Amino acid sequence: MPFHVAYNTIYARHGNNAPPTNDVVLVELVDAFALGNNKNPLTLWLFFTIFIYPMKNIENHRNIGISAHIDSGKTTLTERILFYTKRIHAVHEVRGKDGVGATMDSMELERERGITIQSAATYATWNDTTINIIDTPGHVDFTIEVERSLRVLDGAILVLCGVAGVQSQSITVDRQMRRYNVPRIAFVNKCDRAGADPFRVATQLHEKLNHVSCLMQIPIGLEDKLKGVVDLIKMKGYLFEGPNGQEIKEIEIPEDLKAQAVEYRAKLIETVADFNDHLMELALEGKDVPEDLLKATIRKATIDLKITPVFVGSAYKNTGIQKLLDGVTDYLPNPTEVKNIALDLDKNEEPTEMESSDDKPLVCYAFKLTDDRYGQLTYIRIYQGIVKKGLTIVNMSTGKKVNVGRLVRMHSDQMEDISEAGAGDIVALFGIDCATGTTFTDGSLRMNMTSMHVPNPVIELVIEPKNRDAEANLSKALNRFTKEDPTFQVYVDKESGQTIIKGMGELHLDVYVERMRREYKVEVQTGAPQVAYRETITKSAAFDYTHKKQTGGAGQYAKIMGEMRPMPIEGDMEKIYNFVSTVVGGRIPKEYIPSCDKGFQSCMEAGSLIGFPVVGIEMEVKDGQYHPVDSSDMAFQICARMAFREAFQKAGAQVLEPIMKVEVQTPTEFQGSVVGNLSQRRGTIQATTEQQNYTTITAEVPLSEMFGYATDLRSMTQGKAEFTMEFAKYSPVPRGIQEELIKKYGDKAKAAGR
């Protein structure tokens, strides 16, 4: 009997509603085969090695990310996970007194500042399940690290602070998870802190993030009395004892928690029953729900993004982490349970689902690049097929073939050489020159994985080396950083010749400036930060322009008529532009219609008010004229540019500025000062909430008014307040400020001799 026939027979016998576990298949396969009554140990070993273990490995595999609002305990949680899975032998804290720092914060700057700057990958094993883990930054300035990680992960842990609950960056991270359809479980951390309330946080998951949250546990004690958790599936209590909580003690549910445990188990079953008819029948009849059925239903609903299981504990106090790991293996998907779509380049980019199998042709995706003394390290996610040392792979962006020289698994900044990796693995390649977001195949098919979302930079900074001799090193640093980080961009101002760096915030650019100094020995001086303004229009305007130029030979002639209209501006605002042609009767030949489009688009790069990109414009060409000899592609492009500029002035041109969503957490005694200061910065207060003598203030403030805010906030709150900031939208600047910006731009143009 062939292997796959035997497997499918056993699978069908158990029925689609309750497929067998791998262990069941394992036992029954051995039974069914009886190995031809051959009990030879070598035959048995070959059978298991060739057939059983490959089948088990892909299902006992998890690719997860750990994401949250800044300072919610992601890195501390990862440190505990590595300790309990025996990947490390001692626990180190993010701001530990031992000077070592957390394992995943390998960069010196991360350990000094106590924050995660770069996502870091590692792997561990828990109950025979291999878990690839990516720890991501919480600060919004490094949001690309979250984007690139979630793009390649199958599941995630959303970490929430037991005191603060769902915060601004929690909302952003959740939106990123939804963008890539990543199933997640939630972990309410810091239940040992004063004011912790995991029940309120679970409610916030529903109210603020629209999750169907299911508490899987309730805490045994809270705040400084936190001892363990009650598992609502098994209806048992668990205490975490020993120096680092590694000794798990199962107990009966404490008497004072029995009623609460029964109540929340009933709520759990009520929620989950919506996703399984058999479970609902048992619940309605008042019968016991089998543990296997309950867990299987929760797993399917979680993978289908219908519910979010919620676990509780404290990473810092070593409470609940092992049960969270059980949740990762029980409820988050393996690579075969998620849909990964590639675009088939041979079929007009037709979406094609990848199969997480080693037997399929290779398709892998480069999602992160780092450069060190050994060369470029390229992190890849293998979607199907196998990568081996010595294999020739093809870059789908350039068509170039490259050889796999060194293949490694990453453990933060440490490497473990391996000879091959298969479907579902996250590994790294050395010496492969490519850009972030490159797809590689083995050449037998032409596929491109769908791209990741890259947010637009919102802040600019003039930068130049203090010493001319350092220009070469500065150039090396800028080339490396722009290659590694798509949100860090560099350009040279055509008028001034100055080098401008662009990023997601002050901290983002500050970190790169510091890295230039430390890693490349380049001392730089920076100019005032520049906000990434945009220009748009407020009303429609007609245009009728004729371009006529007669020279010695053939002249230039083109005439176009039409209308410029405003378009709605949404999201993080890529260049919003639309072109419409309603020309009939051949008034403008078809070959010149694209010329008009090109001319209009060239004007979108820099508006006439302050020289920033133009957005939210629709251009319609209705009529025109041409000359059989003097008309040309260039003539219509020039005509379109002049028509655009003419209409732009008549269409109520205005300047837009980036507005940031600012969330400040301050002791209530300083609330008045903080609100007053935000108002002075042209901020609009959205909401204020008070809890445990702390007030959270949410406001929308123009980015141009937020420079230096960290220093001001510290001084007005005695260093007790903290804030986060992320891009929200673009809005028109007040008229007085627009006139000031236009004057500065005019003075700059005069100084440049234009």
mmCIF file of N, CA and C in Angstrom, residues 407-482:
data_model
loop_
_atom_site.group_PDB
_atom_site.id
_atom_site.type_symbol
_atom_site.label_atom_id
_atom_site.label_comp_id
_atom_site.label_asym_id
_atom_site.label_seq_id
_atom_site.Cartn_x
_atom_site.Cartn_y
_atom_site.Cartn_z
ATOM 1 N N LEU A 407 24.136 29.203 4.548
ATOM 2 C CA LEU A 407 22.751 29.195 4.998
ATOM 3 C C LEU A 407 22.751 29.075 6.519
ATOM 4 N N VAL A 408 22.032 29.972 7.218
ATOM 5 C CA VAL A 408 22.087 29.985 8.679
ATOM 6 C C VAL A 408 20.696 30.160 9.282
ATOM 7 N N ARG A 409 20.545 29.647 10.513
ATOM 8 C CA ARG A 409 19.404 29.999 11.360
ATOM 9 C C ARG A 409 19.881 31.083 12.308
ATOM 10 N N MET A 410 18.992 32.038 12.586
ATOM 11 C CA MET A 410 19.379 33.164 13.431
ATOM 12 C C MET A 410 18.845 32.986 14.851
ATOM 13 N N HIS A 411 19.701 33.361 15.797
ATOM 14 C CA HIS A 411 19.291 33.460 17.199
ATOM 15 C C HIS A 411 19.765 34.832 17.658
ATOM 16 N N SER A 412 18.879 35.847 17.432
ATOM 17 C CA SER A 412 19.255 37.248 17.616
ATOM 18 C C SER A 412 20.421 37.554 16.675
ATOM 19 N N ASP A 413 21.597 37.909 17.195
ATOM 20 C CA ASP A 413 22.737 38.202 16.321
ATOM 21 C C ASP A 413 23.682 37.012 16.182
ATOM 22 N N GLN A 414 23.290 35.854 16.720
ATOM 23 C CA GLN A 414 24.123 34.658 16.600
ATOM 24 C C GLN A 414 23.606 33.785 15.460
ATOM 25 N N MET A 415 24.517 33.023 14.873
ATOM 26 C CA MET A 415 24.159 32.224 13.700
ATOM 27 C C MET A 415 24.501 30.758 13.920
ATOM 28 N N GLU A 416 23.660 29.921 13.327
ATOM 29 C CA GLU A 416 23.918 28.486 13.349
ATOM 30 C C GLU A 416 23.884 27.998 11.902
ATOM 31 N N ASP A 417 25.011 27.514 11.405
ATOM 32 C CA ASP A 417 25.083 27.048 10.019
ATOM 33 C C ASP A 417 24.242 25.796 9.835
ATOM 34 N N ILE A 418 23.495 25.760 8.752
ATOM 35 C CA ILE A 418 22.698 24.587 8.402
ATOM 36 C C ILE A 418 22.939 24.271 6.930
ATOM 37 N N SER A 419 22.624 23.067 6.526
ATOM 38 C CA SER A 419 22.870 22.665 5.138
ATOM 39 C C SER A 419 21.640 22.853 4.261
ATOM 40 N N GLU A 420 20.438 22.811 4.862
ATOM 41 C CA GLU A 420 19.229 23.017 4.072
ATOM 42 C C GLU A 420 18.084 23.444 4.970
ATOM 43 N N ALA A 421 17.055 24.025 4.356
ATOM 44 C CA ALA A 421 15.841 24.434 5.071
ATOM 45 C C ALA A 421 14.666 24.224 4.134
ATOM 46 N N GLY A 422 13.497 23.910 4.712
ATOM 47 C CA GLY A 422 12.345 23.575 3.891
ATOM 48 C C GLY A 422 11.180 24.523 4.053
ATOM 49 N N ALA A 423 10.055 24.144 3.478
ATOM 50 C CA ALA A 423 8.854 24.975 3.477
ATOM 51 C C ALA A 423 8.455 25.356 4.901
ATOM 52 N N GLY A 424 8.128 26.614 5.084
ATOM 53 C CA GLY A 424 7.717 27.112 6.394
ATOM 54 C C GLY A 424 8.845 27.675 7.216
ATOM 55 N N ASP A 425 10.098 27.443 6.802
ATOM 56 C CA ASP A 425 11.239 27.904 7.594
ATOM 57 C C ASP A 425 11.526 29.382 7.371
ATOM 58 N N ILE A 426 12.077 30.019 8.414
ATOM 59 C CA ILE A 426 12.605 31.383 8.316
ATOM 60 C C ILE A 426 14.096 31.293 8.616
ATOM 61 N N VAL A 427 14.917 31.546 7.606
ATOM 62 C CA VAL A 427 16.371 31.406 7.732
ATOM 63 C C VAL A 427 17.036 32.612 7.088
ATOM 64 N N ALA A 428 18.350 32.587 6.991
ATOM 65 C CA ALA A 428 19.076 33.716 6.406
ATOM 66 C C ALA A 428 20.157 33.209 5.458
ATOM 67 N N LEU A 429 20.411 33.987 4.404
ATOM 68 C CA LEU A 429 21.429 33.679 3.412
ATOM 69 C C LEU A 429 22.527 34.718 3.475
ATOM 70 N N PHE A 430 23.762 34.304 3.222
ATOM 71 C CA PHE A 430 24.881 35.236 3.144
ATOM 72 C C PHE A 430 25.267 35.469 1.692
ATOM 73 N N GLY A 431 25.663 36.710 1.396
ATOM 74 C CA GLY A 431 26.244 37.016 0.095
ATOM 75 C C GLY A 431 25.263 37.066 -1.052
ATOM 76 N N ILE A 432 23.960 37.225 -0.751
ATOM 77 C CA ILE A 432 22.949 37.325 -1.807
ATOM 78 C C ILE A 432 22.558 38.789 -1.952
ATOM 79 N N ASP A 433 22.938 39.402 -3.057
ATOM 80 C CA ASP A 433 22.662 40.829 -3.249
ATOM 81 C C ASP A 433 21.239 40.996 -3.790
ATOM 82 N N CYS A 434 20.393 41.667 -3.012
ATOM 83 C CA CYS A 434 19.009 41.895 -3.435
ATOM 84 C C CYS A 434 18.438 43.040 -2.622
ATOM 85 N N ALA A 435 17.215 43.413 -2.935
ATOM 86 C CA ALA A 435 16.514 44.460 -2.185
ATOM 87 C C ALA A 435 15.449 43.818 -1.303
ATOM 88 N N THR A 436 14.987 44.563 -0.306
ATOM 89 C CA THR A 436 13.889 44.088 0.531
ATOM 90 C C THR A 436 12.659 43.838 -0.334
ATOM 91 N N GLY A 437 12.006 42.680 -0.125
ATOM 92 C CA GLY A 437 10.811 42.375 -0.890
ATOM 93 C C GLY A 437 11.065 41.589 -2.162
ATOM 94 N N THR A 438 12.271 41.019 -2.303
ATOM 95 C CA THR A 438 12.610 40.243 -3.498
ATOM 96 C C THR A 438 12.145 38.797 -3.340
ATOM 97 N N THR A 439 11.574 38.256 -4.403
ATOM 98 C CA THR A 439 11.190 36.842 -4.443
ATOM 99 C C THR A 439 12.263 36.044 -5.179
ATOM 100 N N PHE A 440 12.613 34.875 -4.628
ATOM 101 C CA PHE A 440 13.555 33.963 -5.283
ATOM 102 C C PHE A 440 12.847 32.652 -5.592
ATOM 103 N N THR A 441 13.172 32.039 -6.727
ATOM 104 C CA THR A 441 12.689 30.702 -7.065
ATOM 105 C C THR A 441 13.873 29.866 -7.528
ATOM 106 N N ASP A 442 13.597 28.578 -7.802
ATOM 107 C CA ASP A 442 14.669 27.721 -8.318
ATOM 108 C C ASP A 442 14.782 27.802 -9.831
ATOM 109 N N GLY A 443 13.986 28.688 -10.451
ATOM 110 C CA GLY A 443 14.049 28.880 -11.891
ATOM 111 C C GLY A 443 13.045 28.065 -12.673
ATOM 112 N N SER A 444 12.379 27.094 -12.016
ATOM 113 C CA SER A 444 11.423 26.252 -12.729
ATOM 114 C C SER A 444 10.068 26.940 -12.900
ATOM 115 N N LEU A 445 9.827 27.986 -12.122
ATOM 116 C CA LEU A 445 8.613 28.777 -12.303
ATOM 117 C C LEU A 445 8.932 30.236 -12.019
ATOM 118 N N ARG A 446 8.067 31.116 -12.490
ATOM 119 C CA ARG A 446 8.274 32.558 -12.337
ATOM 120 C C ARG A 446 7.146 33.116 -11.478
ATOM 121 N N MET A 447 7.449 33.306 -10.191
ATOM 122 C CA MET A 447 6.456 33.784 -9.233
ATOM 123 C C MET A 447 6.995 35.014 -8.500
ATOM 124 N N ASN A 448 6.096 35.896 -8.138
ATOM 125 C CA ASN A 448 6.436 37.032 -7.277
ATOM 126 C C ASN A 448 5.459 37.044 -6.111
ATOM 127 N N MET A 449 5.989 37.007 -4.878
ATOM 128 C CA MET A 449 5.114 37.135 -3.724
ATOM 129 C C MET A 449 4.558 38.557 -3.666
ATOM 130 N N THR A 450 3.349 38.693 -3.139
ATOM 131 C CA THR A 450 2.762 40.030 -3.017
ATOM 132 C C THR A 450 3.613 40.883 -2.082
ATOM 133 N N SER A 451 3.669 42.169 -2.357
ATOM 134 C CA SER A 451 4.598 43.057 -1.653
ATOM 135 C C SER A 451 4.078 43.448 -0.277
ATOM 136 N N MET A 452 4.984 43.983 0.537
ATOM 137 C CA MET A 452 4.610 44.498 1.855
ATOM 138 C C MET A 452 4.267 45.984 1.745
ATOM 139 N N HIS A 453 3.524 46.462 2.716
ATOM 140 C CA HIS A 453 3.159 47.880 2.768
ATOM 141 C C HIS A 453 4.307 48.685 3.370
ATOM 142 N N VAL A 454 4.721 49.746 2.666
ATOM 143 C CA VAL A 454 5.785 50.615 3.175
ATOM 144 C C VAL A 454 5.211 52.014 3.380
ATOM 145 N N PRO A 455 5.090 52.474 4.637
ATOM 146 C CA PRO A 455 4.526 53.810 4.886
ATOM 147 C C PRO A 455 5.453 54.914 4.401
ATOM 148 N N ASN A 456 4.876 56.060 4.099
ATOM 149 C CA ASN A 456 5.658 57.195 3.620
ATOM 150 C C ASN A 456 6.366 57.906 4.771
ATOM 151 N N PRO A 457 7.624 58.347 4.567
ATOM 152 C CA PRO A 457 8.301 59.160 5.584
ATOM 153 C C PRO A 457 7.554 60.474 5.810
ATOM 154 N N VAL A 458 7.657 61.024 7.030
ATOM 155 C CA VAL A 458 6.935 62.263 7.343
ATOM 156 C C VAL A 458 7.869 63.377 7.816
ATOM 157 N N ILE A 459 9.173 63.108 7.888
ATOM 158 C CA ILE A 459 10.086 64.117 8.412
ATOM 159 C C ILE A 459 11.398 64.070 7.633
ATOM 160 N N GLU A 460 12.004 65.258 7.439
ATOM 161 C CA GLU A 460 13.263 65.353 6.700
ATOM 162 C C GLU A 460 14.301 66.081 7.547
ATOM 163 N N LEU A 461 15.568 65.795 7.253
ATOM 164 C CA LEU A 461 16.665 66.403 8.009
ATOM 165 C C LEU A 461 17.838 66.625 7.067
ATOM 166 N N VAL A 462 18.384 67.838 7.085
ATOM 167 C CA VAL A 462 19.602 68.119 6.313
ATOM 168 C C VAL A 462 20.790 67.529 7.065
ATOM 169 N N ILE A 463 21.670 66.835 6.335
ATOM 170 C CA ILE A 463 22.796 66.182 6.989
ATOM 171 C C ILE A 463 24.066 66.380 6.166
ATOM 172 N N GLU A 464 25.180 66.631 6.846
ATOM 173 C CA GLU A 464 26.472 66.727 6.166
ATOM 174 C C GLU A 464 27.582 66.382 7.147
ATOM 175 N N PRO A 465 28.680 65.792 6.657
ATOM 176 C CA PRO A 465 29.779 65.419 7.556
ATOM 177 C C PRO A 465 30.534 66.652 8.032
ATOM 178 N N LYS A 466 30.984 66.617 9.287
ATOM 179 C CA LYS A 466 31.770 67.731 9.805
ATOM 180 C C LYS A 466 33.145 67.774 9.158
ATOM 181 N N ASN A 467 33.605 66.595 8.749
ATOM 182 C CA ASN A 467 34.923 66.484 8.141
ATOM 183 C C ASN A 467 34.774 65.975 6.710
ATOM 184 N N ARG A 468 35.356 66.698 5.749
ATOM 185 C CA ARG A 468 35.245 66.306 4.345
ATOM 186 C C ARG A 468 35.791 64.903 4.101
ATOM 187 N N ASP A 469 36.772 64.498 4.898
ATOM 188 C CA ASP A 469 37.379 63.175 4.711
ATOM 189 C C ASP A 469 36.395 62.046 5.018
ATOM 190 N N ALA A 470 35.309 62.382 5.702
ATOM 191 C CA ALA A 470 34.352 61.348 6.102
ATOM 192 C C ALA A 470 33.238 61.142 5.079
ATOM 193 N N GLU A 471 33.293 61.853 3.950
ATOM 194 C CA GLU A 471 32.213 61.769 2.966
ATOM 195 C C GLU A 471 32.040 60.355 2.410
ATOM 196 N N ALA A 472 33.160 59.673 2.200
ATOM 197 C CA ALA A 472 33.081 58.313 1.647
ATOM 198 C C ALA A 472 32.372 57.381 2.626
ATOM 199 N N ASN A 473 32.716 57.494 3.910
ATOM 200 C CA ASN A 473 32.061 56.652 4.916
ATOM 201 C C ASN A 473 30.588 57.010 5.072
ATOM 202 N N LEU A 474 30.270 58.309 4.976
ATOM 203 C CA LEU A 474 28.873 58.730 5.060
ATOM 204 C C LEU A 474 28.074 58.120 3.909
ATOM 205 N N SER A 475 28.666 58.129 2.718
ATOM 206 C CA SER A 475 27.998 57.549 1.554
ATOM 207 C C SER A 475 27.751 56.054 1.756
ATOM 208 N N LYS A 476 28.742 55.341 2.324
ATOM 209 C CA LYS A 476 28.582 53.911 2.604
ATOM 210 C C LYS A 476 27.436 53.679 3.598
ATOM 211 N N ALA A 477 27.405 54.510 4.649
ATOM 212 C CA ALA A 477 26.370 54.364 5.672
ATOM 213 C C ALA A 477 24.978 54.590 5.085
ATOM 214 N N LEU A 478 24.846 55.662 4.289
ATOM 215 C CA LEU A 478 23.541 55.975 3.707
ATOM 216 C C LEU A 478 23.092 54.878 2.740
ATOM 217 N N ASN A 479 24.031 54.359 1.950
ATOM 218 C CA ASN A 479 23.681 53.279 1.015
ATOM 219 C C ASN A 479 23.194 52.049 1.764
ATOM 220 N N ARG A 480 23.891 51.726 2.850
ATOM 221 C CA ARG A 480 23.506 50.544 3.624
ATOM 222 C C ARG A 480 22.145 50.727 4.282
ATOM 223 N N PHE A 481 21.958 51.862 4.951
ATOM 224 C CA PHE A 481 20.726 52.058 5.717
ATOM 225 C C PHE A 481 19.494 52.153 4.812
ATOM 226 N N THR A 482 19.626 52.786 3.636
ATOM 227 C CA THR A 482 18.479 52.879 2.722
ATOM 228 C C THR A 482 18.126 51.515 2.144
#
